[in-house]
CSV table of C-alpha atoms and ligand atoms in Angstrom, one decimal:
chain,number,residue,atom,x,y,z
K,12,MET,CA,81.1,98.3,113.2
K,13,LYS,CA,84.6,98.6,112.0
K,14,PRO,CA,87.1,100.7,114.0
K,15,ALA,CA,88.3,103.7,112.2
K,16,GLY,CA,92.0,103.3,113.3
K,17,PRO,CA,93.6,100.9,110.8
K,18,PRO,CA,92.3,102.5,107.6
K,19,ALA,CA,93.7,105.8,108.7
K,20,VAL,CA,97.1,104.2,109.4
K,21,SER,CA,97.0,102.6,105.9
K,22,LEU,CA,96.3,105.9,104.3
K,23,GLY,CA,99.1,107.5,106.2
K,24,LEU,CA,101.5,104.8,104.9
K,25,ALA,CA,100.3,105.2,101.4
K,26,GLY,CA,100.9,108.9,101.7
K,27,ALA,CA,104.4,108.3,103.0
K,28,LEU,CA,105.1,105.8,100.2
K,29,ALA,CA,103.9,108.2,97.6
K,30,GLY,CA,106.2,110.8,99.0
K,31,THR,CA,109.1,108.4,98.8
K,32,LEU,CA,108.3,107.6,95.2
K,33,ALA,CA,108.1,111.2,94.3
K,34,LEU,CA,111.5,111.9,95.9
K,35,THR,CA,113.3,109.0,94.1
K,36,GLY,CA,111.4,109.7,90.9
K,37,CYS,CA,113.4,112.8,90.1
K,38,GLY,CA,116.4,110.5,89.2
K,39,SER,CA,119.1,113.0,90.0
K,40,SER,CA,119.7,111.8,93.5
K,41,PRO,CA,123.2,110.4,94.0
K,42,ASP,CA,121.9,108.1,96.7
K,43,SER,CA,123.6,104.8,96.0
K,44,SER,CA,122.2,103.0,99.0
K,45,SER,CA,119.4,101.5,97.0
K,46,GLY,CA,120.0,97.7,96.9
K,47,SER,CA,120.6,95.3,94.1
K,48,ALA,CA,117.7,93.5,92.4
K,49,PRO,CA,115.9,90.8,94.4
K,50,GLU,CA,117.5,87.3,93.9
K,51,LEU,CA,115.1,84.6,94.9
K,52,SER,CA,115.4,80.9,95.6
K,53,VAL,CA,112.8,78.5,96.8
K,54,SER,CA,113.4,75.7,99.3
K,55,ALA,CA,111.7,73.3,101.7
K,56,ALA,CA,108.6,73.0,99.5
K,57,TYR,CA,106.0,70.4,100.4
K,58,MET,CA,102.4,69.5,100.5
K,59,PRO,CA,101.0,67.5,103.4
K,60,GLN,CA,98.9,64.7,101.8
K,61,PRO,CA,95.4,66.2,101.9
K,62,VAL,CA,92.4,64.4,103.4
K,63,SER,CA,90.2,66.3,101.0
K,64,ASP,CA,89.8,65.4,97.3
K,65,THR,CA,89.8,69.0,96.2
K,66,MET,CA,91.7,71.1,98.8
K,67,ALA,CA,95.2,71.1,100.2
K,68,ALA,CA,97.8,73.4,101.8
K,69,GLY,CA,101.3,74.0,100.5
K,70,PHE,CA,104.4,75.2,102.3
K,71,LEU,CA,107.8,76.6,101.2
K,72,THR,CA,110.5,79.1,101.9
K,73,VAL,CA,111.5,81.9,99.5
K,74,THR,CA,115.0,83.3,100.2
K,75,ASN,CA,116.0,86.7,98.9
K,76,VAL,CA,119.8,87.4,98.8
K,77,GLY,CA,119.2,90.5,96.8
K,78,GLY,CA,119.1,94.1,98.1
K,79,THR,CA,115.4,94.8,97.2
K,80,ASP,CA,112.2,93.5,98.5
K,81,ASP,CA,110.1,91.3,96.3
K,82,GLU,CA,106.6,90.0,96.6
K,83,LEU,CA,105.0,86.6,96.0
K,84,THR,CA,101.9,87.7,94.0
K,85,SER,CA,100.3,84.5,92.6
K,86,VAL,CA,100.7,80.8,92.3
K,87,THR,CA,99.4,78.5,89.6
K,88,SER,CA,99.5,74.7,89.0
K,89,ARG,CA,98.2,72.4,86.3
K,90,ALA,CA,97.1,70.2,89.2
K,91,SER,CA,94.7,72.8,90.7
K,92,GLY,CA,92.2,75.2,89.3
K,93,ARG,CA,92.9,77.8,91.9
K,94,ILE,CA,95.7,78.5,94.3
K,95,THR,CA,95.5,81.4,96.8
K,96,VAL,CA,98.0,82.9,99.2
K,97,HIS,CA,96.9,82.9,102.8
K,98,ARG,CA,98.1,84.6,105.9
K,99,THR,CA,97.3,83.3,109.3
K,100,VAL,CA,96.6,86.0,111.9
K,101,ASP,CA,95.6,85.1,115.4
K,102,GLY,CA,94.8,81.6,114.3
K,103,ALA,CA,92.4,82.7,111.5
K,104,MET,CA,93.5,82.6,107.9
K,105,ARG,CA,92.6,85.0,105.2
K,106,GLU,CA,93.5,85.4,101.6
K,107,VAL,CA,96.0,88.2,100.7
K,108,ASP,CA,97.1,89.7,97.4
K,109,GLY,CA,100.7,88.9,98.1
K,110,LEU,CA,103.4,88.3,100.7
K,111,THR,CA,106.6,90.3,100.9
K,112,ILE,CA,110.0,88.6,100.6
K,113,PRO,CA,112.3,91.1,102.3
K,114,ALA,CA,115.7,92.1,101.0
K,115,HIS,CA,118.4,89.9,102.6
K,116,GLY,CA,115.5,87.9,104.2
K,117,ARG,CA,113.0,85.2,103.6
K,118,LEU,CA,109.4,84.5,103.3
K,119,VAL,CA,108.5,81.3,105.3
K,120,LEU,CA,105.3,79.5,104.6
K,121,GLU,CA,104.8,76.9,107.3
K,122,SER,CA,102.3,74.8,109.1
K,123,GLY,CA,100.3,77.0,111.4
K,124,GLY,CA,101.4,80.1,109.6
K,125,ASN,CA,101.2,81.6,106.1
K,126,HIS,CA,100.5,79.0,103.4
K,127,LEU,CA,99.4,78.3,99.9
K,128,MET,CA,95.8,77.1,99.6
K,129,PHE,CA,95.0,74.8,96.7
K,130,ASP,CA,91.3,74.8,95.8
K,131,GLU,CA,89.8,72.8,93.0
K,132,LEU,CA,92.4,70.1,92.9
K,133,LYS,CA,91.8,67.9,89.8
K,134,ARG,CA,92.5,64.8,91.9
K,135,ARG,CA,93.8,64.1,95.3
K,136,PRO,CA,97.6,64.0,95.4
K,137,THR,CA,99.2,61.1,97.4
K,138,GLN,CA,102.4,60.8,99.3
K,139,GLY,CA,105.4,60.3,97.0
K,140,GLU,CA,104.0,62.3,94.1
K,141,THR,CA,105.0,65.8,93.3
K,142,VAL,CA,102.8,68.7,92.5
K,143,PRO,CA,104.3,71.3,90.1
K,144,VAL,CA,103.6,74.9,91.0
K,145,GLU,CA,104.7,78.1,89.4
K,146,LEU,CA,105.3,81.0,91.7
K,147,ARG,CA,105.0,84.6,90.3
K,148,PHE,CA,106.6,87.6,91.8
K,149,ALA,CA,106.2,91.4,91.5
K,150,HIS,CA,109.8,91.8,90.3
K,151,SER,CA,111.6,88.5,89.7
K,152,ASP,CA,110.9,86.0,87.0
K,153,PRO,CA,108.5,83.1,87.8
K,154,VAL,CA,110.0,80.1,89.6
K,155,THR,CA,108.7,76.6,89.0
K,156,VAL,CA,108.9,74.1,91.9
K,157,ASP,CA,108.0,70.4,92.1
K,158,MET,CA,106.3,70.3,95.5
K,159,PRO,CA,106.7,66.8,97.0
K,160,VAL,CA,103.6,65.3,98.7
K,161,LYS,CA,104.5,64.3,102.3
K,162,PRO,CA,102.6,62.4,105.0
K,163,ALA,CA,99.8,64.4,106.5
K,164,THR,CA,101.7,64.7,109.8
K,165,TYR,CA,105.1,65.7,108.2
K,166,ARG,CA,107.0,68.5,109.7
K,167,PRO,CA,110.3,69.8,108.3
K,168,ALA,CA,113.3,69.1,110.5
K,169,SER,CA,114.1,72.8,110.7
K,170,GLY,CA,110.5,73.7,111.7
K,171,HIS,CA,110.1,76.1,114.5
W,226,CU,CU1,94.2,78.9,104.1
């Protein structure tokens, strides 16, 4: 049986958001505190060489120097039939519709945490190759990244 708490909280948030939208929707507010558009850049992309012929994980960092949140909504690649965005919560991963890239912040996909999940790879990528991926966002234009394939045990130097 599912606890009734979380859905109630979600509904409350949705209500609060709707209220905010209604307030800003009138357009006459002189409030200039709303930020600049999101400005995204992608770094530290890599794919650990997968052991599977059809599945792999991918990691990267999206930095947003703009004043508005954005959201990573989908990822595609000609190397894979399907790519999903996964969150890791308490060691268990689950697919999500998107991940927020906060204003003046970053979205970090890293080993043990949030990640891209490649299903249906057309063939197994090997170390030294690159896998082209296109990242799509709620607000910003798509960004194409050549994701280098690293050894299976690779960890970025700046990893936590
Ligand atoms: Cu996953």
